[in-house]
Amino acid sequence: MQTPHNPGPEPVKEKTGNEGRVQVIDRAVLLLRTLSRLKQGGSALELSRLTGIDRTTIHRVLKTLAHWQLIEPQAGNYRIGPESLIYSTAYLNRLNLRRLALPYAIELQRVIGERPAIVSISMPVGDEVVLIERMWTPSTPLNVIVDLADQFPIDRVPSGRAILATYDDATRLALLGEARHAAVLPLLRDIAAQEGFSFGDSEFKPGLSSLAYPIQGQASQAVGALVVAGLDLHDEMNAQSTLASHVRRACEGIAVQLAS
């Protein structure tokens, strides 16, 4: 789900400090990351604009990625291809986070009961947050389920902000840059005042509330978050609510298992 005020994907630039790396591989990864943000795919011209890579190079890299089915060309447009699924699935299968968090997510679904809601497990990947598992109650409207996206800028959604609130200033600044860090800082201060909870109201759809809490790693920096989003949960959007208590206990339980 994208926020109503989201202006679309931001340009993705090559990271600095590329000594010892292979430039063409850097550019291939840059293209894949950019395409992952474009739900309908993108043309070579659009990809050139978003990445800053010249069109001649873009065409050569796209041709190679298409050969390996990492992307799919169709009528001048390019999308992420099926080969990418092999790597993402392999990574998810070895993640302890997903395996350990899943029973807690199922229990949260039971706590929610008949109310329309979605329970998600998310994790940070660079300056984005990615949903690695989600489940919903039977009463959740289909349009809410199918409109869900799988990745978001980490500073623009409750789950990402819950994770960011556990980072120190230097880490956040290096990750986001000065402008994004300054914009999100007041919200992170609110999260600290809300005992680590991050709340959202109608950020994705009118009437849809969301509650997120971080899953701490061994270095006290969050490795993920549990998120509950629902259409009839407004009364639960505070740190003292019954649902918030269940979410916090779930995250603490997952953290203990991750550390063992």
PDB file of N, CA and C in Angstrom, residues 137-233:
ATOM      1  N   THR A 137      -7.411 -11.654   8.944  1.00  0.00           N
ATOM      2  CA  THR A 137      -8.618 -12.282   9.459  1.00  0.00           C
ATOM      3  C   THR A 137      -9.629 -12.441   8.323  1.00  0.00           C
ATOM      4  N   PRO A 138     -10.553 -13.394   8.449  1.00  0.00           N
ATOM      5  CA  PRO A 138     -11.513 -13.650   7.357  1.00  0.00           C
ATOM      6  C   PRO A 138     -12.373 -12.454   6.991  1.00  0.00           C
ATOM      7  N   SER A 139     -12.583 -11.534   7.927  1.00  0.00           N
ATOM      8  CA  SER A 139     -13.459 -10.384   7.646  1.00  0.00           C
ATOM      9  C   SER A 139     -12.739  -9.224   6.964  1.00  0.00           C
ATOM     10  N   THR A 140     -11.443  -9.354   6.718  1.00  0.00           N
ATOM     11  CA  THR A 140     -10.691  -8.270   6.086  1.00  0.00           C
ATOM     12  C   THR A 140     -11.120  -8.113   4.633  1.00  0.00           C
ATOM     13  N   PRO A 141     -11.512  -6.922   4.197  1.00  0.00           N
ATOM     14  CA  PRO A 141     -11.971  -6.718   2.812  1.00  0.00           C
ATOM     15  C   PRO A 141     -10.887  -7.072   1.803  1.00  0.00           C
ATOM     16  N   LEU A 142     -11.302  -7.657   0.703  1.00  0.00           N
ATOM     17  CA  LEU A 142     -10.358  -8.099  -0.319  1.00  0.00           C
ATOM     18  C   LEU A 142      -9.550  -6.942  -0.877  1.00  0.00           C
ATOM     19  N   ASN A 143     -10.186  -5.766  -1.050  1.00  0.00           N
ATOM     20  CA  ASN A 143      -9.456  -4.648  -1.644  1.00  0.00           C
ATOM     21  C   ASN A 143      -8.322  -4.164  -0.747  1.00  0.00           C
ATOM     22  N   VAL A 144      -8.467  -4.333   0.566  1.00  0.00           N
ATOM     23  CA  VAL A 144      -7.380  -3.981   1.479  1.00  0.00           C
ATOM     24  C   VAL A 144      -6.214  -4.940   1.307  1.00  0.00           C
ATOM     25  N   ILE A 145      -6.524  -6.219   1.137  1.00  0.00           N
ATOM     26  CA  ILE A 145      -5.481  -7.240   1.003  1.00  0.00           C
ATOM     27  C   ILE A 145      -4.718  -7.079  -0.309  1.00  0.00           C
ATOM     28  N   VAL A 146      -5.432  -6.934  -1.409  1.00  0.00           N
ATOM     29  CA  VAL A 146      -4.761  -6.912  -2.714  1.00  0.00           C
ATOM     30  C   VAL A 146      -4.018  -5.605  -2.954  1.00  0.00           C
ATOM     31  N   ASP A 147      -4.384  -4.545  -2.242  1.00  0.00           N
ATOM     32  CA  ASP A 147      -3.700  -3.265  -2.419  1.00  0.00           C
ATOM     33  C   ASP A 147      -2.392  -3.175  -1.638  1.00  0.00           C
ATOM     34  N   LEU A 148      -2.106  -4.173  -0.843  1.00  0.00           N
ATOM     35  CA  LEU A 148      -0.895  -4.145  -0.034  1.00  0.00           C
ATOM     36  C   LEU A 148       0.352  -4.206  -0.910  1.00  0.00           C
ATOM     37  N   ALA A 149       1.275  -3.315  -0.656  1.00  0.00           N
ATOM     38  CA  ALA A 149       2.602  -3.425  -1.258  1.00  0.00           C
ATOM     39  C   ALA A 149       3.483  -4.242  -0.319  1.00  0.00           C
ATOM     40  N   ASP A 150       4.678  -4.577  -0.778  1.00  0.00           N
ATOM     41  CA  ASP A 150       5.580  -5.396   0.012  1.00  0.00           C
ATOM     42  C   ASP A 150       6.786  -4.632   0.542  1.00  0.00           C
ATOM     43  N   GLN A 151       7.026  -3.438   0.040  1.00  0.00           N
ATOM     44  CA  GLN A 151       8.187  -2.684   0.490  1.00  0.00           C
ATOM     45  C   GLN A 151       7.873  -1.188   0.486  1.00  0.00           C
ATOM     46  N   PHE A 152       8.509  -0.491   1.401  1.00  0.00           N
ATOM     47  CA  PHE A 152       8.258   0.933   1.586  1.00  0.00           C
ATOM     48  C   PHE A 152       9.546   1.622   2.016  1.00  0.00           C
ATOM     49  N   PRO A 153       9.688   2.916   1.760  1.00  0.00           N
ATOM     50  CA  PRO A 153      10.778   3.665   2.389  1.00  0.00           C
ATOM     51  C   PRO A 153      10.670   3.534   3.907  1.00  0.00           C
ATOM     52  N   ILE A 154      11.776   3.269   4.562  1.00  0.00           N
ATOM     53  CA  ILE A 154      11.754   2.926   5.987  1.00  0.00           C
ATOM     54  C   ILE A 154      11.215   4.052   6.861  1.00  0.00           C
ATOM     55  N   ASP A 155      11.337   5.296   6.400  1.00  0.00           N
ATOM     56  CA  ASP A 155      10.911   6.431   7.200  1.00  0.00           C
ATOM     57  C   ASP A 155       9.466   6.854   6.943  1.00  0.00           C
ATOM     58  N   ARG A 156       8.739   6.123   6.081  1.00  0.00           N
ATOM     59  CA  ARG A 156       7.400   6.564   5.691  1.00  0.00           C
ATOM     60  C   ARG A 156       6.274   5.661   6.168  1.00  0.00           C
ATOM     61  N   VAL A 157       6.604   4.633   6.932  1.00  0.00           N
ATOM     62  CA  VAL A 157       5.569   3.726   7.423  1.00  0.00           C
ATOM     63  C   VAL A 157       5.817   3.429   8.896  1.00  0.00           C
ATOM     64  N   PRO A 158       4.752   3.089   9.657  1.00  0.00           N
ATOM     65  CA  PRO A 158       4.922   2.836  11.088  1.00  0.00           C
ATOM     66  C   PRO A 158       5.952   1.758  11.413  1.00  0.00           C
ATOM     67  N   SER A 159       5.961   0.658  10.664  1.00  0.00           N
ATOM     68  CA  SER A 159       6.915  -0.413  10.966  1.00  0.00           C
ATOM     69  C   SER A 159       8.355   0.063  10.783  1.00  0.00           C
ATOM     70  N   GLY A 160       8.604   0.788   9.706  1.00  0.00           N
ATOM     71  CA  GLY A 160       9.945   1.299   9.462  1.00  0.00           C
ATOM     72  C   GLY A 160      10.376   2.299  10.517  1.00  0.00           C
ATOM     73  N   ARG A 161       9.450   3.170  10.914  1.00  0.00           N
ATOM     74  CA  ARG A 161       9.792   4.169  11.929  1.00  0.00           C
ATOM     75  C   ARG A 161      10.021   3.524  13.296  1.00  0.00           C
ATOM     76  N   ALA A 162       9.280   2.446  13.597  1.00  0.00           N
ATOM     77  CA  ALA A 162       9.523   1.718  14.848  1.00  0.00           C
ATOM     78  C   ALA A 162      10.939   1.149  14.866  1.00  0.00           C
ATOM     79  N   ILE A 163      11.380   0.657  13.721  1.00  0.00           N
ATOM     80  CA  ILE A 163      12.740   0.123  13.604  1.00  0.00           C
ATOM     81  C   ILE A 163      13.764   1.251  13.691  1.00  0.00           C
ATOM     82  N   LEU A 164      13.520   2.339  12.961  1.00  0.00           N
ATOM     83  CA  LEU A 164      14.444   3.479  12.964  1.00  0.00           C
ATOM     84  C   LEU A 164      14.635   4.053  14.360  1.00  0.00           C
ATOM     85  N   ALA A 165      13.592   4.022  15.177  1.00  0.00           N
ATOM     86  CA  ALA A 165      13.668   4.604  16.513  1.00  0.00           C
ATOM     87  C   ALA A 165      14.674   3.875  17.398  1.00  0.00           C
ATOM     88  N   THR A 166      15.065   2.656  17.025  1.00  0.00           N
ATOM     89  CA  THR A 166      16.048   1.912  17.807  1.00  0.00           C
ATOM     90  C   THR A 166      17.475   2.181  17.344  1.00  0.00           C
ATOM     91  N   TYR A 167      17.635   2.896  16.218  1.00  0.00           N
ATOM     92  CA  TYR A 167      18.966   3.211  15.703  1.00  0.00           C
ATOM     93  C   TYR A 167      19.499   4.460  16.401  1.00  0.00           C
ATOM     94  N   ASP A 168      20.821   4.574  16.480  1.00  0.00           N
ATOM     95  CA  ASP A 168      21.382   5.822  16.990  1.00  0.00           C
ATOM     96  C   ASP A 168      21.373   6.880  15.878  1.00  0.00           C
ATOM     97  N   ASP A 169      21.601   8.129  16.257  1.00  0.00           N
ATOM     98  CA  ASP A 169      21.513   9.240  15.309  1.00  0.00           C
ATOM     99  C   ASP A 169      22.478   9.074  14.142  1.00  0.00           C
ATOM    100  N   ALA A 170      23.695   8.618  14.426  1.00  0.00           N
ATOM    101  CA  ALA A 170      24.703   8.484  13.373  1.00  0.00           C
ATOM    102  C   ALA A 170      24.286   7.450  12.343  1.00  0.00           C
ATOM    103  N   THR A 171      23.732   6.341  12.817  1.00  0.00           N
ATOM    104  CA  THR A 171      23.283   5.285  11.903  1.00  0.00           C
ATOM    105  C   THR A 171      22.129   5.773  11.041  1.00  0.00           C
ATOM    106  N   ARG A 172      21.164   6.457  11.656  1.00  0.00           N
ATOM    107  CA  ARG A 172      20.015   6.970  10.904  1.00  0.00           C
ATOM    108  C   ARG A 172      20.445   8.005   9.882  1.00  0.00           C
ATOM    109  N   LEU A 173      21.339   8.881  10.278  1.00  0.00           N
ATOM    110  CA  LEU A 173      21.789   9.944   9.388  1.00  0.00           C
ATOM    111  C   LEU A 173      22.513   9.368   8.178  1.00  0.00           C
ATOM    112  N   ALA A 174      23.370   8.361   8.407  1.00  0.00           N
ATOM    113  CA  ALA A 174      24.083   7.728   7.299  1.00  0.00           C
ATOM    114  C   ALA A 174      23.124   6.999   6.367  1.00  0.00           C
ATOM    115  N   LEU A 175      22.057   6.450   6.922  1.00  0.00           N
ATOM    116  CA  LEU A 175      21.092   5.681   6.141  1.00  0.00           C
ATOM    117  C   LEU A 175      20.171   6.573   5.327  1.00  0.00           C
ATOM    118  N   LEU A 176      19.706   7.654   5.926  1.00  0.00           N
ATOM    119  CA  LEU A 176      18.648   8.472   5.323  1.00  0.00           C
ATOM    120  C   LEU A 176      19.155   9.737   4.644  1.00  0.00           C
ATOM    121  N   GLY A 177      20.289  10.248   5.074  1.00  0.00           N
ATOM    122  CA  GLY A 177      20.711  11.559   4.614  1.00  0.00           C
ATOM    123  C   GLY A 177      20.069  12.638   5.474  1.00  0.00           C
ATOM    124  N   GLU A 178      20.574  13.846   5.362  1.00  0.00           N
ATOM    125  CA  GLU A 178      20.155  14.923   6.263  1.00  0.00           C
ATOM    126  C   GLU A 178      18.677  15.284   6.131  1.00  0.00           C
ATOM    127  N   ALA A 179      18.178  15.399   4.901  1.00  0.00           N
ATOM    128  CA  ALA A 179      16.804  15.863   4.704  1.00  0.00           C
ATOM    129  C   ALA A 179      15.781  14.866   5.248  1.00  0.00           C
ATOM    130  N   ARG A 180      15.929  13.594   4.885  1.00  0.00           N
ATOM    131  CA  ARG A 180      14.988  12.579   5.362  1.00  0.00           C
ATOM    132  C   ARG A 180      15.083  12.407   6.880  1.00  0.00           C
ATOM    133  N   HIS A 181      16.313  12.465   7.395  1.00  0.00           N
ATOM    134  CA  HIS A 181      16.488  12.310   8.839  1.00  0.00           C
ATOM    135  C   HIS A 181      15.816  13.441   9.601  1.00  0.00           C
ATOM    136  N   ALA A 182      15.982  14.664   9.130  1.00  0.00           N
ATOM    137  CA  ALA A 182      15.361  15.809   9.792  1.00  0.00           C
ATOM    138  C   ALA A 182      13.841  15.716   9.744  1.00  0.00           C
ATOM    139  N   ALA A 183      13.298  15.225   8.620  1.00  0.00           N
ATOM    140  CA  ALA A 183      11.840  15.134   8.464  1.00  0.00           C
ATOM    141  C   ALA A 183      11.226  14.101   9.389  1.00  0.00           C
ATOM    142  N   VAL A 184      11.929  12.986   9.620  1.00  0.00           N
ATOM    143  CA  VAL A 184      11.349  11.907  10.412  1.00  0.00           C
ATOM    144  C   VAL A 184      11.648  12.045  11.904  1.00  0.00           C
ATOM    145  N   LEU A 185      12.594  12.887  12.280  1.00  0.00           N
ATOM    146  CA  LEU A 185      13.026  12.984  13.674  1.00  0.00           C
ATOM    147  C   LEU A 185      11.895  13.299  14.648  1.00  0.00           C
ATOM    148  N   PRO A 186      10.969  14.237  14.335  1.00  0.00           N
ATOM    149  CA  PRO A 186       9.860  14.479  15.280  1.00  0.00           C
ATOM    150  C   PRO A 186       8.997  13.234  15.508  1.00  0.00           C
ATOM    151  N   LEU A 187       8.794  12.432  14.464  1.00  0.00           N
ATOM    152  CA  LEU A 187       8.000  11.206  14.612  1.00  0.00           C
ATOM    153  C   LEU A 187       8.736  10.183  15.472  1.00  0.00           C
ATOM    154  N   LEU A 188      10.051  10.128  15.360  1.00  0.00           N
ATOM    155  CA  LEU A 188      10.832   9.203  16.172  1.00  0.00           C
ATOM    156  C   LEU A 188      10.795   9.613  17.649  1.00  0.00           C
ATOM    157  N   ARG A 189      10.757  10.907  17.891  1.00  0.00           N
ATOM    158  CA  ARG A 189      10.622  11.381  19.278  1.00  0.00           C
ATOM    159  C   ARG A 189       9.258  10.994  19.848  1.00  0.00           C
ATOM    160  N   ASP A 190       8.227  11.055  19.004  1.00  0.00           N
ATOM    161  CA  ASP A 190       6.896  10.608  19.437  1.00  0.00           C
ATOM    162  C   ASP A 190       6.924   9.129  19.800  1.00  0.00           C
ATOM    163  N   ILE A 191       7.638   8.333  19.010  1.00  0.00           N
ATOM    164  CA  ILE A 191       7.722   6.893  19.284  1.00  0.00           C
ATOM    165  C   ILE A 191       8.389   6.644  20.632  1.00  0.00           C
ATOM    166  N   ALA A 192       9.438   7.393  20.934  1.00  0.00           N
ATOM    167  CA  ALA A 192      10.099   7.255  22.234  1.00  0.00           C
ATOM    168  C   ALA A 192       9.125   7.573  23.367  1.00  0.00           C
ATOM    169  N   ALA A 193       8.278   8.589  23.171  1.00  0.00           N
ATOM    170  CA  ALA A 193       7.287   8.957  24.188  1.00  0.00           C
ATOM    171  C   ALA A 193       6.158   7.938  24.284  1.00  0.00           C
ATOM    172  N   GLN A 194       5.990   7.134  23.221  1.00  0.00           N
ATOM    173  CA  GLN A 194       4.925   6.119  23.173  1.00  0.00           C
ATOM    174  C   GLN A 194       5.465   4.738  23.504  1.00  0.00           C
ATOM    175  N   GLU A 195       6.564   4.687  24.263  1.00  0.00           N
ATOM    176  CA  GLU A 195       7.136   3.422  24.758  1.00  0.00           C
ATOM    177  C   GLU A 195       7.585   2.509  23.636  1.00  0.00           C
ATOM    178  N   GLY A 196       8.002   3.094  22.511  1.00  0.00           N
ATOM    179  CA  GLY A 196       8.521   2.298  21.402  1.00  0.00           C
ATOM    180  C   GLY A 196       7.499   1.934  20.356  1.00  0.00           C
ATOM    181  N   PHE A 197       6.233   2.263  20.591  1.00  0.00           N
ATOM    182  CA  PHE A 197       5.184   1.963  19.620  1.00  0.00           C
ATOM    183  C   PHE A 197       5.135   3.038  18.541  1.00  0.00           C
ATOM    184  N   SER A 198       4.848   2.604  17.326  1.00  0.00           N
ATOM    185  CA  SER A 198       4.673   3.522  16.200  1.00  0.00           C
ATOM    186  C   SER A 198       3.261   3.326  15.660  1.00  0.00           C
ATOM    187  N   PHE A 199       2.530   4.418  15.526  1.00  0.00           N
ATOM    188  CA  PHE A 199       1.135   4.337  15.093  1.00  0.00           C
ATOM    189  C   PHE A 199       0.936   5.082  13.776  1.00  0.00           C
ATOM    190  N   GLY A 200      -0.033   4.615  12.998  1.00  0.00           N
ATOM    191  CA  GLY A 200      -0.406   5.284  11.760  1.00  0.00           C
ATOM    192  C   GLY A 200      -1.914   5.320  11.643  1.00  0.00           C
ATOM    193  N   ASP A 201      -2.443   6.383  11.069  1.00  0.00           N
ATOM    194  CA  ASP A 201      -3.888   6.519  10.903  1.00  0.00           C
ATOM    195  C   ASP A 201      -4.192   7.015   9.497  1.00  0.00           C
ATOM    196  N   SER A 202      -4.850   6.172   8.711  1.00  0.00           N
ATOM    197  CA  SER A 202      -5.255   6.508   7.336  1.00  0.00           C
ATOM    198  C   SER A 202      -4.067   6.865   6.453  1.00  0.00           C
ATOM    199  N   GLU A 203      -2.882   6.318   6.749  1.00  0.00           N
ATOM    200  CA  GLU A 203      -1.716   6.588   5.910  1.00  0.00           C
ATOM    201  C   GLU A 203      -1.804   5.851   4.578  1.00  0.00           C
ATOM    202  N   PHE A 204      -2.467   4.701   4.589  1.00  0.00           N
ATOM    203  CA  PHE A 204      -2.539   3.883   3.389  1.00  0.00           C
ATOM    204  C   PHE A 204      -3.920   3.887   2.766  1.00  0.00           C
ATOM    205  N   LYS A 205      -4.933   3.794   3.624  1.00  0.00           N
ATOM    206  CA  LYS A 205      -6.327   3.842   3.181  1.00  0.00           C
ATOM    207  C   LYS A 205      -7.129   4.592   4.238  1.00  0.00           C
ATOM    208  N   PRO A 206      -8.167   5.316   3.831  1.00  0.00           N
ATOM    209  CA  PRO A 206      -9.011   5.999   4.814  1.00  0.00           C
ATOM    210  C   PRO A 206      -9.566   5.000   5.831  1.00  0.00           C
ATOM    211  N   GLY A 207      -9.389   5.322   7.106  1.00  0.00           N
ATOM    212  CA  GLY A 207      -9.929   4.482   8.159  1.00  0.00           C
ATOM    213  C   GLY A 207      -9.034   3.349   8.599  1.00  0.00           C
ATOM    214  N   LEU A 208      -7.916   3.143   7.914  1.00  0.00           N
ATOM    215  CA  LEU A 208      -7.021   2.036   8.254  1.00  0.00           C
ATOM    216  C   LEU A 208      -5.992   2.503   9.278  1.00  0.00           C
ATOM    217  N   SER A 209      -6.042   1.914  10.458  1.00  0.00           N
ATOM    218  CA  SER A 209      -5.093   2.237  11.515  1.00  0.00           C
ATOM    219  C   SER A 209      -4.024   1.163  11.586  1.00  0.00           C
ATOM    220  N   SER A 210      -2.826   1.534  12.028  1.00  0.00           N
ATOM    221  CA  SER A 210      -1.759   0.547  12.149  1.00  0.00           C
ATOM    222  C   SER A 210      -0.923   0.795  13.386  1.00  0.00           C
ATOM    223  N   LEU A 211      -0.438  -0.300  13.934  1.00  0.00           N
ATOM    224  CA  LEU A 211       0.356  -0.302  15.158  1.00  0.00           C
ATOM    225  C   LEU A 211       1.579  -1.176  14.909  1.00  0.00           C
ATOM    226  N   ALA A 212       2.762  -0.671  15.234  1.00  0.00           N
ATOM    227  CA  ALA A 212       3.993  -1.433  15.013  1.00  0.00           C
ATOM    228  C   ALA A 212       4.883  -1.358  16.240  1.00  0.00           C
ATOM    229  N   TYR A 213       5.637  -2.439  16.459  1.00  0.00           N
ATOM    230  CA  TYR A 213       6.574  -2.491  17.577  1.00  0.00           C
ATOM    231  C   TYR A 213       7.820  -3.231  17.113  1.00  0.00           C
ATOM    232  N   PRO A 214       9.013  -2.771  17.531  1.00  0.00           N
ATOM    233  CA  PRO A 214      10.248  -3.363  17.007  1.00  0.00           C
ATOM    234  C   PRO A 214      10.602  -4.701  17.657  1.00  0.00           C
ATOM    235  N   ILE A 215      11.267  -5.520  16.891  1.00  0.00           N
ATOM    236  CA  ILE A 215      11.853  -6.776  17.383  1.00  0.00           C
ATOM    237  C   ILE A 215      13.349  -6.518  17.550  1.00  0.00           C
ATOM    238  N   GLN A 216      13.818  -6.529  18.789  1.00  0.00           N
ATOM    239  CA  GLN A 216      15.197  -6.153  19.062  1.00  0.00           C
ATOM    240  C   GLN A 216      16.165  -7.281  18.698  1.00  0.00           C
ATOM    241  N   GLY A 217      17.313  -6.882  18.153  1.00  0.00           N
ATOM    242  CA  GLY A 217      18.389  -7.829  17.913  1.00  0.00           C
ATOM    243  C   GLY A 217      19.351  -7.832  19.082  1.00  0.00           C
ATOM    244  N   GLN A 218      20.450  -8.552  18.960  1.00  0.00           N
ATOM    245  CA  GLN A 218      21.396  -8.688  20.060  1.00  0.00           C
ATOM    246  C   GLN A 218      22.084  -7.374  20.396  1.00  0.00           C
ATOM    247  N   ALA A 219      22.204  -6.460  19.436  1.00  0.00           N
ATOM    248  CA  ALA A 219      22.890  -5.190  19.670  1.00  0.00           C
ATOM    249  C   ALA A 219      21.905  -4.074  20.005  1.00  0.00           C
ATOM    250  N   SER A 220      20.707  -4.418  20.486  1.00  0.00           N
ATOM    251  CA  SER A 220      19.642  -3.472  20.849  1.00  0.00           C
ATOM    252  C   SER A 220      19.100  -2.683  19.652  1.00  0.00           C
ATOM    253  N   GLN A 221      19.567  -3.022  18.459  1.00  0.00           N
ATOM    254  CA  GLN A 221      19.045  -2.416  17.234  1.00  0.00           C
ATOM    255  C   GLN A 221      18.038  -3.378  16.625  1.00  0.00           C
ATOM    256  N   ALA A 222      16.867  -2.867  16.260  1.00  0.00           N
ATOM    257  CA  ALA A 222      15.798  -3.732  15.774  1.00  0.00           C
ATOM    258  C   ALA A 222      16.192  -4.463  14.500  1.00  0.00           C
ATOM    259  N   VAL A 223      15.816  -5.740  14.425  1.00  0.00           N
ATOM    260  CA  VAL A 223      16.038  -6.537  13.218  1.00  0.00           C
ATOM    261  C   VAL A 223      14.741  -6.726  12.440  1.00  0.00           C
ATOM    262  N   GLY A 224      13.661  -6.217  13.001  1.00  0.00           N
ATOM    263  CA  GLY A 224      12.367  -6.353  12.339  1.00  0.00           C
ATOM    264  C   GLY A 224      11.284  -5.701  13.186  1.00  0.00           C
ATOM    265  N   ALA A 225      10.039  -5.923  12.786  1.00  0.00           N
ATOM    266  CA  ALA A 225       8.904  -5.361  13.522  1.00  0.00           C
ATOM    267  C   ALA A 225       7.669  -6.216  13.270  1.00  0.00           C
ATOM    268  N   LEU A 226       6.784  -6.228  14.253  1.00  0.00           N
ATOM    269  CA  LEU A 226       5.450  -6.791  14.065  1.00  0.00           C
ATOM    270  C   LEU A 226       4.488  -5.632  13.850  1.00  0.00           C
ATOM    271  N   VAL A 227       3.578  -5.805  12.905  1.00  0.00           N
ATOM    272  CA  VAL A 227       2.639  -4.747  12.551  1.00  0.00           C
ATOM    273  C   VAL A 227       1.223  -5.314  12.532  1.00  0.00           C
ATOM    274  N   VAL A 228       0.297  -4.582  13.115  1.00  0.00           N
ATOM    275  CA  VAL A 228      -1.127  -4.908  13.002  1.00  0.00           C
ATOM    276  C   VAL A 228      -1.819  -3.708  12.379  1.00  0.00           C
ATOM    277  N   ALA A 229      -2.510  -3.927  11.269  1.00  0.00           N
ATOM    278  CA  ALA A 229      -3.252  -2.860  10.591  1.00  0.00           C
ATOM    279  C   ALA A 229      -4.695  -3.305  10.423  1.00  0.00           C
ATOM    280  N   GLY A 230      -5.626  -2.424  10.762  1.00  0.00           N
ATOM    281  CA  GLY A 230      -7.024  -2.818  10.669  1.00  0.00           C
ATOM    282  C   GLY A 230      -7.961  -1.642  10.481  1.00  0.00           C
ATOM    283  N   LEU A 231      -9.188  -1.947  10.095  1.00  0.00           N
ATOM    284  CA  LEU A 231     -10.206  -0.937   9.818  1.00  0.00           C
ATOM    285  C   LEU A 231     -11.052  -0.606  11.037  1.00  0.00           C
ATOM    286  N   ASP A 232     -10.948  -1.402  12.092  1.00  0.00           N
ATOM    287  CA  ASP A 232     -11.788  -1.187  13.271  1.00  0.00           C
ATOM    288  C   ASP A 232     -10.938  -1.279  14.532  1.00  0.00           C
ATOM    289  N   LEU A 233      -9.769  -0.624  14.487  1.00  0.00           N
ATOM    290  CA  LEU A 233      -8.825  -0.742  15.596  1.00  0.00           C
ATOM    291  C   LEU A 233      -8.459   0.608  16.211  1.00  0.00           C
TER     292      LEU A 233
END
